[in-house]
Amino acid sequence: MNHWIVAPIVLPAILAPFIIMVLRYHLDLQRIFSVAGVVALLGIALTITAQASGGDIQVYELGDWPAPFGIVMVLDRMSAMMVLLTALLALPIVLYAIGSGWDQRGNHFHALFHFQLMGVCGAFLTGDAFNLFVFFEVLLIASYGLMTHGGGSVRLKAGVQYVAYNLLGSTLFLFALGTLYGVTGTLNMADIAVRVAELPPEDTALLRVGAVLLLLVFCIKAAVLPLHFWLPASYANAPLPVAALFAIMTKVGAYSILRMYTLAFGPEVEATQGLVGDWLQPAAILTLAVGAIGILGAHHIARMVAFCAIASMGTLLIAISLFTPEATAAALYYIFHSTLATALLFLVADLVMERRGGAITPKPPMPQSGLVAALFFVGAIAIAGMPPLSGFVGKLLVLDAARDASNANAVWFVILVGSFVTIVGLARAGSLIFWKSHDVEYAGEDAPEEEETDERSAPEPQPGLAFTAVFGAVAGLILLTLFAGPALEYTSKTAEQLFTPERYISAVLGGEE
Amino acid sequence: MELLRRIFPHPQLTILLTLVWLFLANAPSLNSLVFGLILGIIIPFVTQPYWPDRPKLRNWPMVIEYMLVVLWDIVVANVTVAKIILFKRDADRQPNWVCIPLELRTPEAITVLAGTITMTPGTVSCDLSAQGHNLLVHCLDTSDPDAVRDQIKQRYERRLKEIFE
Amino acid sequence: MSLFLIAALPFLGAVFPALLIRAGRNAAASAAGLTTFLALMGLLIHSPAVLRGEVIAARFDWMPGLGLNANFMLDGLGFLFALLILGIGLLIILYARFYLSREDPMGQFYTYLLLFQGAMVGIVLSDNILLLLIFWELTSLSSFLLIGYWKHLPEGRQGARMALAVTGGGGLAMIAGMLILGNIVGSYDLSVILQNKELIQSSPHYMPALILILLGCFTKSAQFPFHFWLPHAMAAPTPVSAYLHSATMVKAGLFLMARMWPVLAGTDAWFYIVATTGLVTMLLGAVIALFKDDLKALLAFSTVSHLGLVTMLLGFGTKFAAVAAMFHIINHATFKAALFMTAGIVDHETGTRDVKRLGGLRHLMPITFTIGTIAALSMAGLPPLNGFLSKEMMLEETVHTTWLNSHCLVPGLAVLAAVFSAAYSFRFVSHVFLGPQRDDYPAKPHDPPVGLWLAPAFLVILVVLIGLYSAAIVGPLVAVVSSAVIGGEKLPYYSLKLWHGFTPALYMSVVATLGGLFLLALHRRGEQIWNALPRPEAKVIFEAIINAFTRLSRLITDELHNGVLSRYAVIFVTFTVGLGYYAYSTGTIGIETRVPLPAQIIPIIGWICLVGATLGIMWFHRNRLLSLVLIGVVGLIVSIAFNYLSAPDLALTQISVEVVTMILLLLSLNFLPTETPWDSAPARRWRDAAISVVAGIGSGALIYAIMMRDFAFPTISDFHLANSYKGGGGTNVVNVILVDFRGFDTFGEIIVLGIAALIIYALTESVLSTNVRGYLLNRKPHWPQSGDAHPLMMVVVTRVMMPIALMVGAYIFFRGHNQPGGGFIAGLIVAIAYLMQYMASGYTWAIERQRFYYHGTIGWGVLIAAATGLGAWFNERPFLTSDFGYINWPPLEEFEWATAMLFDTGVFLAVLGAVMLALDSLSRFAWQPGMAQEFPMDINPLRDDPPEEEEKEQV
Amino acid sequence: MMGFAIHFAFACFGAAIIMCLWRIITAEGVGTRVLALDTMVINTIALMILYGLFKGTEIFFEAAMIIAMLGFVSTVAYARFMLRGNIIE
Amino acid sequence: MEALVASAVGVLTAAGIFLILRRRTFPVILGLSLITYAVNVFLFATGRLALNAPAVLNKYEEVPYTDPLPQALVLTAIVISFGMTAVIVMIALSAYLSSKDDHIDMTAQDCVDAPGEDA
Amino acid sequence: MEFIFELLIAFFLIVSGIFGFVGSFGMIKLKDPMSRLHAPTKATTLGVGGVLLASICHSVLIEGHLSLHELLITLFLFLTAPITALFIAKWHIHRHEKPEDLPDAGEDELWATHAVEQVEDVPDHSAN
Ligand code: NA
Ligand code: NA
């Protein structure tokens, strides 16, 4: 019995109440414990990743009830990888939130942050469909709190929309789960897989409805067109470190699609034939297109980065929708990249917004302009998939994996043209924000020295820490590039594991070969 | 004694709650009694701050008498109301307001009186006056508001005054 | 020196200037120079081997999974280009140190420059086309930074973006081309690809690959119609222009065409695409160059023209042409870099680059004059300079070229281009240096310090020497380079010498020179004609297109994401229903296997109430209070239905949640408008109604279909029914599922609830710390308030009700494991009991008597639940494993204990705390300063007007 | 006979509920509607107990009791809202 | 009976969606509540309907039991949606108080010009 | 004996059914809002009380075990019905009655519902 498997869930679940109860009035201690918690989570994630990398699938039976009757957590390569990614993402973000002073602009930031991590890790680890719903709700509700952290009328309004849309999504999740249970009589994912494979033909219509509704739920999270509408306004209006953390939320959707549609509703399963292939890829292609167009058309840096997130989800889902081991390996690599890159760009956008506001128009130069510009440049390169960062590798992987697909031409065209539009859009924004400001200065346009506008942050923010955090994200991208070889090897083996679901099933259900 | 008062801030409530527990459990047993008693002690202790002043019941036989009177009135007068509702033309009915000057001062007593008035058909207690010296009652059908007032004062208020004050 | 190190040195060097800039400009320049010098030396170490025809390789398996490996190779072609990049780079570093002014951030400059240099070296040394792509795109990025170096100049910014768009875009096309190529061959290693000419050229994917790769090359090398970015990139500081656009970046495209020559060239497609493009570019560039007044623009278009020349040569596909191309690349690099530096010196010293404002500088700046003239004449193709030699070879080759059966077209146009080429070269000399001295130069011109002219001087010496002793100086190099280009095959016959006899090429050269002089003489006239001609301004068109696309994108984006939630929801619903229907219709469904339960009168009445209330809500929804009342009906019916259908736990939960929700909504409605105005037109409402009805039919039909069929397999709940008592110690299976079988769900669920309360609290704090507080204090209620906020009777009844309600809560809690009930419902009931007190006596009065602290209650709840779960670890069992047993304390009857109860206690506390915190927070919005009350009820005759005997007692 | 009585009672309370619904929908003031809702709740309690009696089961008791206890709270909340706007002050 | 339940689910869903498509926060919240009822009943009904068979084990006799699992799921769902409702009510209220506007839609001004900057 | 018990129970049920019906019917039939208040508050309460009584009788007399928990429901209803009525009456007074329409409140001058602090806050008598 390997208790490490639940540790990523239990740790934040205990830490967060502790922060609320004991440390409520001690911001410094909250920060220390919060960072320590993230570091510990990282340690746990590394441990379980090491354990999973052997290729064995480990199962943790909560309450000591065997699957499929109780809830199980399943540690395989993919879940370990996703937990690791979560922890890796959380560290720079929590440091940034502290450094920028965002955490003190409202109450309970750190507690909500850890609850969110709990939800995300739980969603990655669980092997039970309804438990997945519960963790979705945990991460969602924490995200509602984080999104509206600090208040402000526009943010709150965006928050209402975000919550309303996602509540609709949660409702759909329940419809889907109900349908699946109503047909198969089980909730355990592995058990669903077994039963779906043996399903009598006269029940396929209902099962297919359930499967497609479930897919739609995940597509909402993954911001697949036309279910992506919740994303731009909410990400753009959220506190940007929070938006950076949300980079992992869309991945939860992607992860769930991969999980359910390799395990239970795979392309070779007769009952669910053709449910994904027919439309997921076109939708993903459109997602990328809309994302890229949004980047070019954005008026505001935060909104632009939000569209970057959409575009990168488009690319990711194109890879996922191919449903081949090779493409899945590419997708998994791309998940790592796009999460870090999106987060980085959101953090940089926050640096920009804190200094000059986010409108993509020329304004007088800001403090530390050069450094911020350099970081923006790095982030832009990463998200646009330009070399030398991992985005380029990821893009090559996806393109390479798509080459034998039936509509490879469309995929290639959209990915490449999407990159082009992204590059043009980012260059335009960067030039207007960072370069044209010098023009404003040279042209002698009045540069009203904005007095300390942020009167709420009583203790001085520590920009050093904030920059360190951003550099951390950059370092992550660089490492991901340098060690692309081993990373790709890991994701390839992960994909291989995903495409042999029998191992997962027998690990969970115990020897039912 | 002081300690006892602290532990049992409200013995009547303790008894009431223990009874409630026994009703809830619906199967008399020693376990239920013990458990109910424990809760019956804990809960008054916990809720103590919410009843800063509490009435003393002085005349227990009168309590019984009062309850019987009221029950009887409820049953009898309900029939009257049913008749009015079912058979009387709405236009023939004479709804009326009645003001009842109160001699009662204890909130609990006033509450019981008002409740009684409402539960006995034909009348509903609607409001207290601004300092609580009068009770406003609405009659469903009466041609003689003063009679209603006198009956209420006679039948209920008198007894309540004996019980509470 | 390892090829890795040579490729890495510039990148390492890029770090230093940025770090060293505090140490001064010289330190930065020295660091840049030193690393470049080291890399150059490392390269030169390999020269003997390269000149022997050996290929040096270095391999590192970076991503074997993808085939992207860090493989480098150094052959003649790579050597030549690396030499140019590093050699000229070194000169540029020197030159830039003196050229840039004090205000310019020099650290940044050298960093960008070295990044660029590294990328270029990477391109020419790559032995893996994916690796090459990386460096290729890196050049686009670093040149973007270099061109935009002077951020304050709009031309710089626009030029940089244009360059990035064009070259980066071309690079993207090339990615596709390279992937196709690698796919054809089965490897991304150049050395492997270059061995597979037949395979590639016979592949059906040859054409797309060719076109895509050429797109990359043409954009990078500024071939028509992508030539327009190059002149605008001249907004960069002159050292950058000199480096990027004479020696390096634009040559990258040529390099790649040369690199791929063995496998791509030789087909008709190659010839017609490449040669034609080259020819057109050569001619067009030359013509435009003649009419440019900006010195750098003139040189830029001349560069375009010469790039066209080389492209055309490569496009011919013959070995001889390839040799000529390589030779011209060397020559062009030398004279063009020198010319750019000259132009930079002139600009630097006179303060202008406008030809019209210059002239007569030869006496003022003799050294510059000498350098510039020699270089320009070489460009014009005059003997004995190196430009002459390669131009001869080019003209010679055109004579043998047939274009669509025409023998004259190519040579004719080539000569025409040469004429213009000579003309602008002469113009450079005559209009800048010759002619009368002027007195209106913006600055006082004189020769620059040696640091500025040393580098161009060195280059013109090369120009002359190569012209005179070409075979000796560059002969071996040309040979080895050319042999690399033609794929190691036997070199064609050629000779690098000035005099080949009276060949057609010689006549053509003479024509070109004379024609050039003639054109220069007619320049003024020609200029008038040129200016009168309507001609498309590529930059304007490009920007118009980009702006149009930006505007279109903005329009699409803003129109699509217009912030209207209802539209998003409509799309969501229709998409979901549509796909659901699709999924259903593509599957099969069997006949009904279950007999429906009979519908008795009571359920029918319930149904009528439910439907009536629901439709009522739809109809009356604008009256918000009424909607709430109707929602109350719905909630009531639903919970009774649960009870009726054998789900008592659900009924209890639903009804308690109902009450709390109602209180919550009423609390918020106090601040919201009580009426919803008409917002949407009737047509829209009907559309919405139609969509809703379709969705409703969908969900109803779905559940009907499910209910009418049996499970396809036995459900897992059989296990729960069988093990609930045995393994979980409880007879209420639902509760055992909640606290035991699926306790982890419940654990998550209480956390959700706790978070909800936290959010509400946090938002309250946030909102009340803004000016909203002032608004709230001054706002008028919706309608006049009645008197008697805390009626006496309510208070009295609450005093009785609350303890009883708590008792009921306790009862529901303790029986939960075995009978309907449990921690959740109990928590709600207790919370409602407290709320009753709040409502009766008021918030301030009640809160003062509140003995528990809500945050702590939630926290303890979650922690107790977690601790119960963790307790199992000590028992070496998984998280949340429960245990139970029986206690026998006579005279009491035996009773059960279960850790699940402890877990349920956690649930209870979390729920209680969460509900209280949420409602408490909302109540704080309504707080007013005068609200603090001393007494639980407003009217109390006993207090205000005690009966007489008590008065007496008190006295 | 008891069966008849129960069915009679069912019919009476069922009709009562429908009348309450009618009142809720058609009444002109919210006060009457709240009253009708409260009445509906009480009628529902009667129906639940009746049904339990009819089927000889106790599972309706707790729900009926909770409804009796909590229905009052929501009625008071509505009324307080109409009287004072703020239901907890 | 099944038809009654199914049609009730349908009606609740339809009304819920209709209200969600309104343009003010309050009706949208009402709509979400309605659709929550719908989905709770839906989920509950996937266990198939049964009368007089609560899943409370009877120690004395063999009696039929309804499927307890969907009930447990619905319980969890009810609780979660209660939390969600509370949150959206609060956010909507805060948004209204901050802007004195209870439109649920973002205006062009909101979503284009100044995301997050008023904070 | 059993028959008599059943008869008794049936009697309770029928009476309570009638009162339950009357309670709601009154709400439909009676025209003025104050009168409507009478019907449900007591007729319905009595109706439910009858059912509960029947239930108690059934378990005690027929099934032979003491089951008094129905009394709790009765207790709650009797405790709460007057409060419900009071609040609804107050709502009516607040919205629809002017002080001069009500009987004189004696020395207290105003009824509590009308006794608001500011004079201008005396309710306007618009609908709702
Ligand atoms: Na629960
Ligand atoms: Na357990």
JSON list of N, CA and C in Angstrom, two decimals, chain B residues 63-103:
[
{"chain": "B", "resi": 63, "resn": "VAL", "atom": "N", "xyz": [-52.23, 25.42, 34.14]},
{"chain": "B", "resi": 63, "resn": "VAL", "atom": "CA", "xyz": [-51.66, 25.12, 32.82]},
{"chain": "B", "resi": 63, "resn": "VAL", "atom": "C", "xyz": [-52.47, 24.02, 32.17]},
{"chain": "B", "resi": 64, "resn": "ILE", "atom": "N", "xyz": [-52.73, 22.96, 32.93]},
{"chain": "B", "resi": 64, "resn": "ILE", "atom": "CA", "xyz": [-53.50, 21.84, 32.38]},
{"chain": "B", "resi": 64, "resn": "ILE", "atom": "C", "xyz": [-54.88, 22.33, 31.96]},
{"chain": "B", "resi": 65, "resn": "GLU", "atom": "N", "xyz": [-55.50, 23.05, 32.85]},
{"chain": "B", "resi": 65, "resn": "GLU", "atom": "CA", "xyz": [-56.84, 23.54, 32.57]},
{"chain": "B", "resi": 65, "resn": "GLU", "atom": "C", "xyz": [-56.86, 24.36, 31.29]},
{"chain": "B", "resi": 66, "resn": "TYR", "atom": "N", "xyz": [-55.91, 25.23, 31.24]},
{"chain": "B", "resi": 66, "resn": "TYR", "atom": "CA", "xyz": [-55.83, 26.11, 30.07]},
{"chain": "B", "resi": 66, "resn": "TYR", "atom": "C", "xyz": [-55.71, 25.29, 28.80]},
{"chain": "B", "resi": 67, "resn": "MET", "atom": "N", "xyz": [-54.83, 24.30, 28.82]},
{"chain": "B", "resi": 67, "resn": "MET", "atom": "CA", "xyz": [-54.63, 23.50, 27.62]},
{"chain": "B", "resi": 67, "resn": "MET", "atom": "C", "xyz": [-55.91, 22.81, 27.20]},
{"chain": "B", "resi": 68, "resn": "LEU", "atom": "N", "xyz": [-56.61, 22.28, 28.17]},
{"chain": "B", "resi": 68, "resn": "LEU", "atom": "CA", "xyz": [-57.85, 21.59, 27.83]},
{"chain": "B", "resi": 68, "resn": "LEU", "atom": "C", "xyz": [-58.86, 22.55, 27.23]},
{"chain": "B", "resi": 69, "resn": "VAL", "atom": "N", "xyz": [-58.98, 23.71, 27.85]},
{"chain": "B", "resi": 69, "resn": "VAL", "atom": "CA", "xyz": [-59.91, 24.71, 27.33]},
{"chain": "B", "resi": 69, "resn": "VAL", "atom": "C", "xyz": [-59.59, 25.04, 25.89]},
{"chain": "B", "resi": 70, "resn": "VAL", "atom": "N", "xyz": [-58.32, 25.26, 25.67]},
{"chain": "B", "resi": 70, "resn": "VAL", "atom": "CA", "xyz": [-57.93, 25.68, 24.31]},
{"chain": "B", "resi": 70, "resn": "VAL", "atom": "C", "xyz": [-58.19, 24.57, 23.32]},
{"chain": "B", "resi": 71, "resn": "LEU", "atom": "N", "xyz": [-57.84, 23.35, 23.69]},
{"chain": "B", "resi": 71, "resn": "LEU", "atom": "CA", "xyz": [-58.06, 22.24, 22.76]},
{"chain": "B", "resi": 71, "resn": "LEU", "atom": "C", "xyz": [-59.54, 22.14, 22.42]},
{"chain": "B", "resi": 72, "resn": "TRP", "atom": "N", "xyz": [-60.31, 22.21, 23.40]},
{"chain": "B", "resi": 72, "resn": "TRP", "atom": "CA", "xyz": [-61.75, 22.14, 23.17]},
{"chain": "B", "resi": 72, "resn": "TRP", "atom": "C", "xyz": [-62.21, 23.25, 22.26]},
{"chain": "B", "resi": 73, "resn": "ASP", "atom": "N", "xyz": [-61.75, 24.45, 22.54]},
{"chain": "B", "resi": 73, "resn": "ASP", "atom": "CA", "xyz": [-62.15, 25.58, 21.71]},
{"chain": "B", "resi": 73, "resn": "ASP", "atom": "C", "xyz": [-61.73, 25.38, 20.26]},
{"chain": "B", "resi": 74, "resn": "ILE", "atom": "N", "xyz": [-60.54, 24.86, 20.11]},
{"chain": "B", "resi": 74, "resn": "ILE", "atom": "CA", "xyz": [-60.05, 24.65, 18.74]},
{"chain": "B", "resi": 74, "resn": "ILE", "atom": "C", "xyz": [-61.00, 23.75, 17.99]},
{"chain": "B", "resi": 75, "resn": "VAL", "atom": "N", "xyz": [-61.34, 22.64, 18.62]},
{"chain": "B", "resi": 75, "resn": "VAL", "atom": "CA", "xyz": [-62.18, 21.67, 17.93]},
{"chain": "B", "resi": 75, "resn": "VAL", "atom": "C", "xyz": [-63.55, 22.26, 17.64]},
{"chain": "B", "resi": 76, "resn": "VAL", "atom": "N", "xyz": [-64.16, 22.81, 18.65]},
{"chain": "B", "resi": 76, "resn": "VAL", "atom": "CA", "xyz": [-65.53, 23.29, 18.48]},
{"chain": "B", "resi": 76, "resn": "VAL", "atom": "C", "xyz": [-65.57, 24.41, 17.43]},
{"chain": "B", "resi": 77, "resn": "ALA", "atom": "N", "xyz": [-64.69, 25.36, 17.62]},
{"chain": "B", "resi": 77, "resn": "ALA", "atom": "CA", "xyz": [-64.82, 26.55, 16.78]},
{"chain": "B", "resi": 77, "resn": "ALA", "atom": "C", "xyz": [-64.38, 26.29, 15.36]},
{"chain": "B", "resi": 78, "resn": "ASN", "atom": "N", "xyz": [-63.57, 25.26, 15.16]},
{"chain": "B", "resi": 78, "resn": "ASN", "atom": "CA", "xyz": [-63.20, 24.93, 13.78]},
{"chain": "B", "resi": 78, "resn": "ASN", "atom": "C", "xyz": [-64.42, 24.59, 12.96]},
{"chain": "B", "resi": 79, "resn": "VAL", "atom": "N", "xyz": [-65.33, 23.93, 13.60]},
{"chain": "B", "resi": 79, "resn": "VAL", "atom": "CA", "xyz": [-66.55, 23.57, 12.89]},
{"chain": "B", "resi": 79, "resn": "VAL", "atom": "C", "xyz": [-67.28, 24.83, 12.43]},
{"chain": "B", "resi": 80, "resn": "THR", "atom": "N", "xyz": [-67.32, 25.80, 13.32]},
{"chain": "B", "resi": 80, "resn": "THR", "atom": "CA", "xyz": [-67.98, 27.05, 12.96]},
{"chain": "B", "resi": 80, "resn": "THR", "atom": "C", "xyz": [-67.31, 27.66, 11.74]},
{"chain": "B", "resi": 81, "resn": "VAL", "atom": "N", "xyz": [-66.02, 27.71, 11.80]},
{"chain": "B", "resi": 81, "resn": "VAL", "atom": "CA", "xyz": [-65.31, 28.32, 10.67]},
{"chain": "B", "resi": 81, "resn": "VAL", "atom": "C", "xyz": [-65.57, 27.55, 9.39]},
{"chain": "B", "resi": 82, "resn": "ALA", "atom": "N", "xyz": [-65.53, 26.23, 9.51]},
{"chain": "B", "resi": 82, "resn": "ALA", "atom": "CA", "xyz": [-65.78, 25.42, 8.32]},
{"chain": "B", "resi": 82, "resn": "ALA", "atom": "C", "xyz": [-67.14, 25.76, 7.74]},
{"chain": "B", "resi": 83, "resn": "LYS", "atom": "N", "xyz": [-68.09, 25.93, 8.61]},
{"chain": "B", "resi": 83, "resn": "LYS", "atom": "CA", "xyz": [-69.42, 26.29, 8.13]},
{"chain": "B", "resi": 83, "resn": "LYS", "atom": "C", "xyz": [-69.38, 27.62, 7.39]},
{"chain": "B", "resi": 84, "resn": "ILE", "atom": "N", "xyz": [-68.73, 28.57, 8.02]},
{"chain": "B", "resi": 84, "resn": "ILE", "atom": "CA", "xyz": [-68.68, 29.89, 7.38]},
{"chain": "B", "resi": 84, "resn": "ILE", "atom": "C", "xyz": [-68.04, 29.78, 6.00]},
{"chain": "B", "resi": 85, "resn": "ILE", "atom": "N", "xyz": [-66.95, 29.07, 5.95]},
{"chain": "B", "resi": 85, "resn": "ILE", "atom": "CA", "xyz": [-66.23, 29.00, 4.68]},
{"chain": "B", "resi": 85, "resn": "ILE", "atom": "C", "xyz": [-67.05, 28.27, 3.63]},
{"chain": "B", "resi": 86, "resn": "LEU", "atom": "N", "xyz": [-67.64, 27.15, 4.07]},
{"chain": "B", "resi": 86, "resn": "LEU", "atom": "CA", "xyz": [-68.29, 26.32, 3.07]},
{"chain": "B", "resi": 86, "resn": "LEU", "atom": "C", "xyz": [-69.66, 26.86, 2.68]},
{"chain": "B", "resi": 87, "resn": "PHE", "atom": "N", "xyz": [-70.38, 27.37, 3.65]},
{"chain": "B", "resi": 87, "resn": "PHE", "atom": "CA", "xyz": [-71.79, 27.62, 3.36]},
{"chain": "B", "resi": 87, "resn": "PHE", "atom": "C", "xyz": [-72.19, 29.08, 3.36]},
{"chain": "B", "resi": 88, "resn": "LYS", "atom": "N", "xyz": [-71.40, 29.92, 3.97]},
{"chain": "B", "resi": 88, "resn": "LYS", "atom": "CA", "xyz": [-71.85, 31.30, 4.06]},
{"chain": "B", "resi": 88, "resn": "LYS", "atom": "C", "xyz": [-71.40, 32.08, 2.84]},
{"chain": "B", "resi": 89, "resn": "ARG", "atom": "N", "xyz": [-72.29, 32.90, 2.32]},
{"chain": "B", "resi": 89, "resn": "ARG", "atom": "CA", "xyz": [-71.90, 33.73, 1.19]},
{"chain": "B", "resi": 89, "resn": "ARG", "atom": "C", "xyz": [-70.89, 34.76, 1.67]},
{"chain": "B", "resi": 90, "resn": "ASP", "atom": "N", "xyz": [-69.91, 34.97, 0.84]},
{"chain": "B", "resi": 90, "resn": "ASP", "atom": "CA", "xyz": [-68.83, 35.83, 1.28]},
{"chain": "B", "resi": 90, "resn": "ASP", "atom": "C", "xyz": [-69.34, 37.23, 1.62]},
{"chain": "B", "resi": 91, "resn": "ALA", "atom": "N", "xyz": [-70.38, 37.66, 0.89]},
{"chain": "B", "resi": 91, "resn": "ALA", "atom": "CA", "xyz": [-70.86, 39.02, 1.10]},
{"chain": "B", "resi": 91, "resn": "ALA", "atom": "C", "xyz": [-71.57, 39.16, 2.45]},
{"chain": "B", "resi": 92, "resn": "ASP", "atom": "N", "xyz": [-72.08, 38.04, 2.98]},
{"chain": "B", "resi": 92, "resn": "ASP", "atom": "CA", "xyz": [-72.79, 38.13, 4.24]},
{"chain": "B", "resi": 92, "resn": "ASP", "atom": "C", "xyz": [-71.87, 38.17, 5.46]},
{"chain": "B", "resi": 93, "resn": "ARG", "atom": "N", "xyz": [-70.66, 37.83, 5.21]},
{"chain": "B", "resi": 93, "resn": "ARG", "atom": "CA", "xyz": [-69.71, 37.74, 6.31]},
{"chain": "B", "resi": 93, "resn": "ARG", "atom": "C", "xyz": [-69.36, 39.15, 6.78]},
{"chain": "B", "resi": 94, "resn": "GLN", "atom": "N", "xyz": [-69.08, 39.28, 8.07]},
{"chain": "B", "resi": 94, "resn": "GLN", "atom": "CA", "xyz": [-68.70, 40.59, 8.59]},
{"chain": "B", "resi": 94, "resn": "GLN", "atom": "C", "xyz": [-67.33, 40.51, 9.24]},
{"chain": "B", "resi": 95, "resn": "PRO", "atom": "N", "xyz": [-66.32, 40.62, 8.46]},
{"chain": "B", "resi": 95, "resn": "PRO", "atom": "CA", "xyz": [-64.99, 40.62, 9.07]},
{"chain": "B", "resi": 95, "resn": "PRO", "atom": "C", "xyz": [-64.78, 41.89, 9.87]},
{"chain": "B", "resi": 96, "resn": "ASN", "atom": "N", "xyz": [-63.99, 41.80, 10.90]},
{"chain": "B", "resi": 96, "resn": "ASN", "atom": "CA", "xyz": [-63.85, 42.95, 11.78]},
{"chain": "B", "resi": 96, "resn": "ASN", "atom": "C", "xyz": [-62.52, 42.92, 12.52]},
{"chain": "B", "resi": 97, "resn": "TRP", "atom": "N", "xyz": [-62.05, 44.12, 12.87]},
{"chain": "B", "resi": 97, "resn": "TRP", "atom": "CA", "xyz": [-60.87, 44.24, 13.72]},
{"chain": "B", "resi": 97, "resn": "TRP", "atom": "C", "xyz": [-61.32, 44.37, 15.17]},
{"chain": "B", "resi": 98, "resn": "VAL", "atom": "N", "xyz": [-60.54, 43.81, 16.04]},
{"chain": "B", "resi": 98, "resn": "VAL", "atom": "CA", "xyz": [-60.82, 43.95, 17.47]},
{"chain": "B", "resi": 98, "resn": "VAL", "atom": "C", "xyz": [-59.53, 44.34, 18.16]},
{"chain": "B", "resi": 99, "resn": "CYS", "atom": "N", "xyz": [-59.64, 45.31, 19.06]},
{"chain": "B", "resi": 99, "resn": "CYS", "atom": "CA", "xyz": [-58.48, 45.70, 19.83]},
{"chain": "B", "resi": 99, "resn": "CYS", "atom": "C", "xyz": [-58.63, 45.12, 21.23]},
{"chain": "B", "resi": 100, "resn": "ILE", "atom": "N", "xyz": [-57.64, 44.39, 21.67]},
{"chain": "B", "resi": 100, "resn": "ILE", "atom": "CA", "xyz": [-57.73, 43.80, 23.01]},
{"chain": "B", "resi": 100, "resn": "ILE", "atom": "C", "xyz": [-56.68, 44.45, 23.90]},
{"chain": "B", "resi": 101, "resn": "PRO", "atom": "N", "xyz": [-57.11, 45.23, 24.88]},
{"chain": "B", "resi": 101, "resn": "PRO", "atom": "CA", "xyz": [-56.16, 45.82, 25.81]},
{"chain": "B", "resi": 101, "resn": "PRO", "atom": "C", "xyz": [-55.57, 44.72, 26.68]},
{"chain": "B", "resi": 102, "resn": "LEU", "atom": "N", "xyz": [-54.31, 44.71, 26.83]},
{"chain": "B", "resi": 102, "resn": "LEU", "atom": "CA", "xyz": [-53.66, 43.61, 27.53]},
{"chain": "B", "resi": 102, "resn": "LEU", "atom": "C", "xyz": [-53.36, 43.98, 28.97]},
{"chain": "B", "resi": 103, "resn": "GLU", "atom": "N", "xyz": [-53.65, 43.04, 29.84]},
{"chain": "B", "resi": 103, "resn": "GLU", "atom": "CA", "xyz": [-53.15, 43.19, 31.20]},
{"chain": "B", "resi": 103, "resn": "GLU", "atom": "C", "xyz": [-51.85, 42.42, 31.35]}
]
